[in-house]
CSV table of C-alpha atoms in Angstrom, one decimal:
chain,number,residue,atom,x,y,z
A,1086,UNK,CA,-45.7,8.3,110.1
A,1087,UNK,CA,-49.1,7.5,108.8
A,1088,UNK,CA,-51.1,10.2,109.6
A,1089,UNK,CA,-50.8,13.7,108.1
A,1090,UNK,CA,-50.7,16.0,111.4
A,1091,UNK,CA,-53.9,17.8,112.3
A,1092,UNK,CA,-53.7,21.5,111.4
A,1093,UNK,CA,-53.1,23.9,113.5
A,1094,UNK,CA,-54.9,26.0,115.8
A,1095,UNK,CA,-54.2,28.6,113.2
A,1096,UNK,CA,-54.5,27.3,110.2
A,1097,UNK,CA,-58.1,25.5,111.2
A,1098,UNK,CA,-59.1,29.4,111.4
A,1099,UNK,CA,-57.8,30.4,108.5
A,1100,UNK,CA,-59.1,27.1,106.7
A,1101,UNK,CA,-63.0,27.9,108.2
A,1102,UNK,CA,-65.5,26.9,105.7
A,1103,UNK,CA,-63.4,24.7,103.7
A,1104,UNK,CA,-63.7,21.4,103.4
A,1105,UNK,CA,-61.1,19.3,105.0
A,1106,UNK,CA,-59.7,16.5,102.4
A,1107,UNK,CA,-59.6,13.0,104.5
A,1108,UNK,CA,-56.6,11.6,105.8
A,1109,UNK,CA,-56.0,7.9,105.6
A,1110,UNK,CA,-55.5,6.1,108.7
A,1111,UNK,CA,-53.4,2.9,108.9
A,1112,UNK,CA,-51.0,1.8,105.9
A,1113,UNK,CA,-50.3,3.7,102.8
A,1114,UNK,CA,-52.3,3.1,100.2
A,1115,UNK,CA,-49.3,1.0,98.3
A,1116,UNK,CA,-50.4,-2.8,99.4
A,1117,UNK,CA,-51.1,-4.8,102.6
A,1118,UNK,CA,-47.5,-5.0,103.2
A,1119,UNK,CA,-46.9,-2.1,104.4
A,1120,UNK,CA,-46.5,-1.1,108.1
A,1121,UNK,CA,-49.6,-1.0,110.3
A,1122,UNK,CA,-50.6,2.0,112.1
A,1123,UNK,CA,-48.8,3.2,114.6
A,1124,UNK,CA,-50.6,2.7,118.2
A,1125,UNK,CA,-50.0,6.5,118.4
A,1126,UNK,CA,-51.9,7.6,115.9
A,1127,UNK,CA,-54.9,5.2,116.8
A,1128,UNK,CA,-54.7,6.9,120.1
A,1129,UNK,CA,-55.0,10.7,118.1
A,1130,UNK,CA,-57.2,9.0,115.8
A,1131,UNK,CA,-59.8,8.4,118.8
A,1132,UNK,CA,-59.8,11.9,120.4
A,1133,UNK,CA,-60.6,13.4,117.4
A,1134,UNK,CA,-63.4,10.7,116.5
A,1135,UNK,CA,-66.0,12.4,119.3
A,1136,UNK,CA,-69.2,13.5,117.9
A,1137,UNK,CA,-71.6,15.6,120.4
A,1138,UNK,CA,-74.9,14.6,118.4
A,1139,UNK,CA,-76.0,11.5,119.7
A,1140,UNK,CA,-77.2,10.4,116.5
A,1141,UNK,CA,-74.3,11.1,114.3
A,1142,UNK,CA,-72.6,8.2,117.2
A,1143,UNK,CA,-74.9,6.1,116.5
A,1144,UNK,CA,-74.7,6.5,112.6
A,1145,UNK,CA,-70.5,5.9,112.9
A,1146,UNK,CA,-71.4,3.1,115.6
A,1147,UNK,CA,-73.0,0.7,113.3
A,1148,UNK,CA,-70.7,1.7,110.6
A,1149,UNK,CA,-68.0,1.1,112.2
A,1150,UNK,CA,-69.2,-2.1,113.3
A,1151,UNK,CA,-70.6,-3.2,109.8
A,1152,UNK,CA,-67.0,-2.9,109.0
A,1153,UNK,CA,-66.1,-4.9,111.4
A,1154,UNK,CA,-68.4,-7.6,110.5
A,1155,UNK,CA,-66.7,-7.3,106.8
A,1156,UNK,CA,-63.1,-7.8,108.1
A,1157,UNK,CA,-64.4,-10.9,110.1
A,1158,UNK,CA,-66.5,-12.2,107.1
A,1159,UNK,CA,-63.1,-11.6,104.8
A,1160,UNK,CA,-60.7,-13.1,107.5
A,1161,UNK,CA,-62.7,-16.5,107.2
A,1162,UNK,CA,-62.0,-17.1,103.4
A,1163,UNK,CA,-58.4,-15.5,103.7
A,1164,UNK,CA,-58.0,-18.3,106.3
A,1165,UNK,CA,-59.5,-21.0,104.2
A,1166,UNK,CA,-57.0,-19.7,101.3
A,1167,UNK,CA,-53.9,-20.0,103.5
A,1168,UNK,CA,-55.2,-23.7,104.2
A,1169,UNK,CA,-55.7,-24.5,100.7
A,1170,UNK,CA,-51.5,-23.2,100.1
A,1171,UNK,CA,-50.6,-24.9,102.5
A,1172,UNK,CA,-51.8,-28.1,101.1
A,1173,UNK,CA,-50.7,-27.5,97.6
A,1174,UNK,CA,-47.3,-26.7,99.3
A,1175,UNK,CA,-47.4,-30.3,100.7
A,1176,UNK,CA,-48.8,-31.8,97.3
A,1177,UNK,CA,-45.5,-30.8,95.8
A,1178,UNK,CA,-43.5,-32.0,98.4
A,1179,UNK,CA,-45.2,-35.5,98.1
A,1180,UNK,CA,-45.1,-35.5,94.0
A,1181,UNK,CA,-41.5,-34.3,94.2
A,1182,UNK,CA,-40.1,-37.0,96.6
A,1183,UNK,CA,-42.3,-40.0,95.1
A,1184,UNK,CA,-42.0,-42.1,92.2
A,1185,UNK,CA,-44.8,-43.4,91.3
A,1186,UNK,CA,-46.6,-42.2,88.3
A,1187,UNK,CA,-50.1,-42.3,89.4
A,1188,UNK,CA,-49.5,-40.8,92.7
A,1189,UNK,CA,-47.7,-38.0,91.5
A,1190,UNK,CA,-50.6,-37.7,88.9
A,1191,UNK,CA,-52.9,-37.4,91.8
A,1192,UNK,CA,-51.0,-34.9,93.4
A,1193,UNK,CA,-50.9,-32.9,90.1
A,1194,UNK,CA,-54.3,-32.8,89.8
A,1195,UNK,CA,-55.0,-32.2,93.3
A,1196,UNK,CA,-52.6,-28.9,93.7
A,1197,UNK,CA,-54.5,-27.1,90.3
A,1198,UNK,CA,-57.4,-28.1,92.1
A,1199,UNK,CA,-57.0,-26.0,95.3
A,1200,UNK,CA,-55.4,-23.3,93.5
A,1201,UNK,CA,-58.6,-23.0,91.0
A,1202,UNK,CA,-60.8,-23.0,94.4
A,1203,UNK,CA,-58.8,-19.6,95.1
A,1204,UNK,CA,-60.8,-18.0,92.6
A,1205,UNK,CA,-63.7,-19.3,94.2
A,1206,UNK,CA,-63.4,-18.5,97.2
A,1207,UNK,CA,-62.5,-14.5,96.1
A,1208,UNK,CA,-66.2,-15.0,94.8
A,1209,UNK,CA,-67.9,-16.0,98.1
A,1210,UNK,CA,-66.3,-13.2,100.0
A,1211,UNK,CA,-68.7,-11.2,98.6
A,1212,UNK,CA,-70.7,-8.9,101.3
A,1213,UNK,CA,-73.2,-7.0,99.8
A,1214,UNK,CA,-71.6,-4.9,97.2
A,1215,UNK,CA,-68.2,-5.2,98.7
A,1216,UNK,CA,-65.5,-8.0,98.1
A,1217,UNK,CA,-62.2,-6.9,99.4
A,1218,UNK,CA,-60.5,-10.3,98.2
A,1219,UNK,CA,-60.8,-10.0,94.4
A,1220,UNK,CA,-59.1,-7.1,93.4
A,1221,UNK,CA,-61.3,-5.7,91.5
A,1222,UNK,CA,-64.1,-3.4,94.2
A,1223,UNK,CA,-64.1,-0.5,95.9
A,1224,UNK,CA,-61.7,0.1,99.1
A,1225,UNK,CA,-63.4,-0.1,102.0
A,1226,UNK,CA,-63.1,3.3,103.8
A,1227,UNK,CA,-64.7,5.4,106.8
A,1228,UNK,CA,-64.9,8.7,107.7
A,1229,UNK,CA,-65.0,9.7,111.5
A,1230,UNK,CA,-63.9,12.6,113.5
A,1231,UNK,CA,-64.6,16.2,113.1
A,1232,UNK,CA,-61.0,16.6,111.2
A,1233,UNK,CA,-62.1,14.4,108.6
A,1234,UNK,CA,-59.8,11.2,109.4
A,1235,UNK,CA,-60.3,8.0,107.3
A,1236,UNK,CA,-59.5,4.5,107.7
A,1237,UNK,CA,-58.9,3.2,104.2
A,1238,UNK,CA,-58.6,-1.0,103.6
A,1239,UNK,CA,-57.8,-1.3,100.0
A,1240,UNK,CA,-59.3,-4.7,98.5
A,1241,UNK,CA,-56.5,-7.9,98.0
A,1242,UNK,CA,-56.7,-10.3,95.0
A,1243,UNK,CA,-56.9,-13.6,95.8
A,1244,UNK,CA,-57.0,-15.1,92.4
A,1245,UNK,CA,-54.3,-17.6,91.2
A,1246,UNK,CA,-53.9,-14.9,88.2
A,1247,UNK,CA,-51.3,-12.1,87.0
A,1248,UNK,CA,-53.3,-9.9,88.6
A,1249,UNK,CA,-53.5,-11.9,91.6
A,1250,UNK,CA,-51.0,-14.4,93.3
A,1251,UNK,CA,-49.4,-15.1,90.1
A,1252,UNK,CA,-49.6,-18.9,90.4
A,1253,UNK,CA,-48.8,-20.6,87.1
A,1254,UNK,CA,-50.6,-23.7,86.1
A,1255,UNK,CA,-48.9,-26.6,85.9
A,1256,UNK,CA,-49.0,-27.7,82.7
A,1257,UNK,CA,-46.3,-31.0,82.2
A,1258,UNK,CA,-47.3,-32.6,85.7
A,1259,UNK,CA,-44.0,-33.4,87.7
A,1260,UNK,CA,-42.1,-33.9,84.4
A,1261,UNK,CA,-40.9,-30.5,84.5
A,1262,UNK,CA,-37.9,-29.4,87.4
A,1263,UNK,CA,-37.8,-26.1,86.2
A,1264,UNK,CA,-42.4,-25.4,85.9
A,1265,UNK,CA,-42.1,-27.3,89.6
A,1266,UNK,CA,-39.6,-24.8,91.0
A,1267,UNK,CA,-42.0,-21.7,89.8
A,1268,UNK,CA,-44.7,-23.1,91.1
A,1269,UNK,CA,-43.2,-23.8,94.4
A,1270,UNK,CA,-42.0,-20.0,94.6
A,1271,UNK,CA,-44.8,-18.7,93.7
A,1272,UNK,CA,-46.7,-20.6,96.5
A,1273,UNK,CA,-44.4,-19.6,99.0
A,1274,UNK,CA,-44.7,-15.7,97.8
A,1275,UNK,CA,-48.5,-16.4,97.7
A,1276,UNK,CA,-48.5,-17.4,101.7
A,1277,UNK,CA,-46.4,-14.7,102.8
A,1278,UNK,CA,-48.7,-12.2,101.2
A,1279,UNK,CA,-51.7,-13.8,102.1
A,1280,UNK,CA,-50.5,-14.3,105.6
A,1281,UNK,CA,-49.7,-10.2,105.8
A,1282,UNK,CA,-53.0,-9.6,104.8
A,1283,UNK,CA,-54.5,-11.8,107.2
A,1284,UNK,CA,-52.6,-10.4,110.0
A,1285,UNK,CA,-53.5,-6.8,108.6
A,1286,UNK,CA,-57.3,-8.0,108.7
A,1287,UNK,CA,-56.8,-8.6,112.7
A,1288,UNK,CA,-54.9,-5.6,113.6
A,1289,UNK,CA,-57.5,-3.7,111.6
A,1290,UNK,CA,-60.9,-4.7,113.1
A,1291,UNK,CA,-59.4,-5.2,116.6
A,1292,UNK,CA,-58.7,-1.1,115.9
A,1293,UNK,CA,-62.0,-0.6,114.5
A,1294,UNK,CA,-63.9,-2.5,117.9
A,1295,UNK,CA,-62.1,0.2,119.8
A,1296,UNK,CA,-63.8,2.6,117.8
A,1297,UNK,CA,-66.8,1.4,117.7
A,1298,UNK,CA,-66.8,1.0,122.0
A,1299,UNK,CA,-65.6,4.8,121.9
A,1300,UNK,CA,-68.9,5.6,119.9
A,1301,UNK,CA,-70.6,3.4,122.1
A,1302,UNK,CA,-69.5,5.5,125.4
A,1303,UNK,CA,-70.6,8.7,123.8
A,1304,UNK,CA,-73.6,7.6,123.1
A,1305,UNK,CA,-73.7,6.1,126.6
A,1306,UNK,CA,-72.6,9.2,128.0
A,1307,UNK,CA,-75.3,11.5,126.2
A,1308,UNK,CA,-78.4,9.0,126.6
A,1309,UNK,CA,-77.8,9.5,130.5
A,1310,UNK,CA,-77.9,12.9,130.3
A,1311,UNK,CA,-81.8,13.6,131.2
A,1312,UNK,CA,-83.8,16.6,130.3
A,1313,UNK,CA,-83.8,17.8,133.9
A,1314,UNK,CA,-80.0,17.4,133.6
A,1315,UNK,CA,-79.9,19.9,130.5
A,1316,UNK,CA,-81.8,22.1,132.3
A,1317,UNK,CA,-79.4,22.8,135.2
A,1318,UNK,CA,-76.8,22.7,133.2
């Protein structure tokens, strides 16, 4: 369902010389909600991942891995971010339910200040010239496989914004039922997406550590092979 079938026997002759166009691995390119890939196609993914020159498997090894390291490195801010809506969820809980001025004033204040620290955290995510939790980079992609498969993880905004989890500020404290509700619907929205994403991040880079260990064999696999070896062969 996610992968575009290998050609054929056939059509791989007719198609020699041509450059094969990449085919996505894992969801559609149409958001982080979408279905995760099918174990399936991870398994077709992987037998046409193997190289035969040991140090094209090493190249893919430490990218894959490198990518791996990014999905960790986002994972720990996307989890900071679910903490932080989860309080503002309980902030407007506790300024809904109570009556006293101040403390719902504090609670006011408190919930714009965890949802401005959204857009702060989007900044630290940052990993080398890659931040997959503001929006606005480059998706992160690979290449592997002699049919030209690619995993493609496009980048999620975390910002409070429009463009982001559409969070509106609130602007008349707890004074206003109606600027509450909206805020409290948007939160909700906000963790269910964010929560998606998060689980997408952990399917993604558990599939990519099986990638990397399938690199890792090959390589394995063709440094034991000894001169002596090739020679018999």
């Amino acid at each position: 369902m996610l992968f575009n079938k290998p050609p054929s026997p056939a059509r791989s002759r007719r198609d020699v010389g041509h450059e094969v166009r990449p085919r996505p691995i894992g969801p559609r390119p149409n958001g982080p909600d979408t279905p995760l890939m099918e174990p399936a196609a991870l398994s077709r993914a992987l037998r046409h991942a193997a190289w035969r020159d040991p140090r094209a498997e090493r190249k893919k090894f430490t990218e894959v891995y490198s990518a791996v390291r990014t999905l960790e490195r986002t994972a720990a801010y996307v989890d900071q971010a679910l903490e932080r809506l989860s309080e503002v969820a309980e902030a407007l809980r506790i300024g809904q339910t109570t009556e006293h001025d101040l403390m719902r004033g504090l609670q006011a204040a408190r919930i714009e200040e965890l949802l401005d620290s959204l857009e702060r955290l989007s900044k630290m995510a940052a990993n080398g010239g890659l931040n997959l939790l503001n929006g606005e980079s480059e998706s992160l992609y690979l290449d592997f496989g002699h049919e030209a498969f690619r995993y493609v993880l496009p980048p999620f905004d975390l910002r409070r914004g429009p463009k982001g989890l559409n969070i509106p500020q609130m602007k008349d404290g707890f004074d206003n039922s109606s600027e509450i509700q909206a805020i409290s619907q948007a939160v909700a929205l906000a963790q269910v997406r964010v929560g998606q994403f998060a689980a997408r991040l952990s399917h993604d880079a558990g599939m990519l550590v099986r990638m990397a260990k399938t690199y890792e064999a090959d390589i394995s696999v063709e440094g034991d092979i000894g001169p002596s070896q090739e020679r018999a062969d």
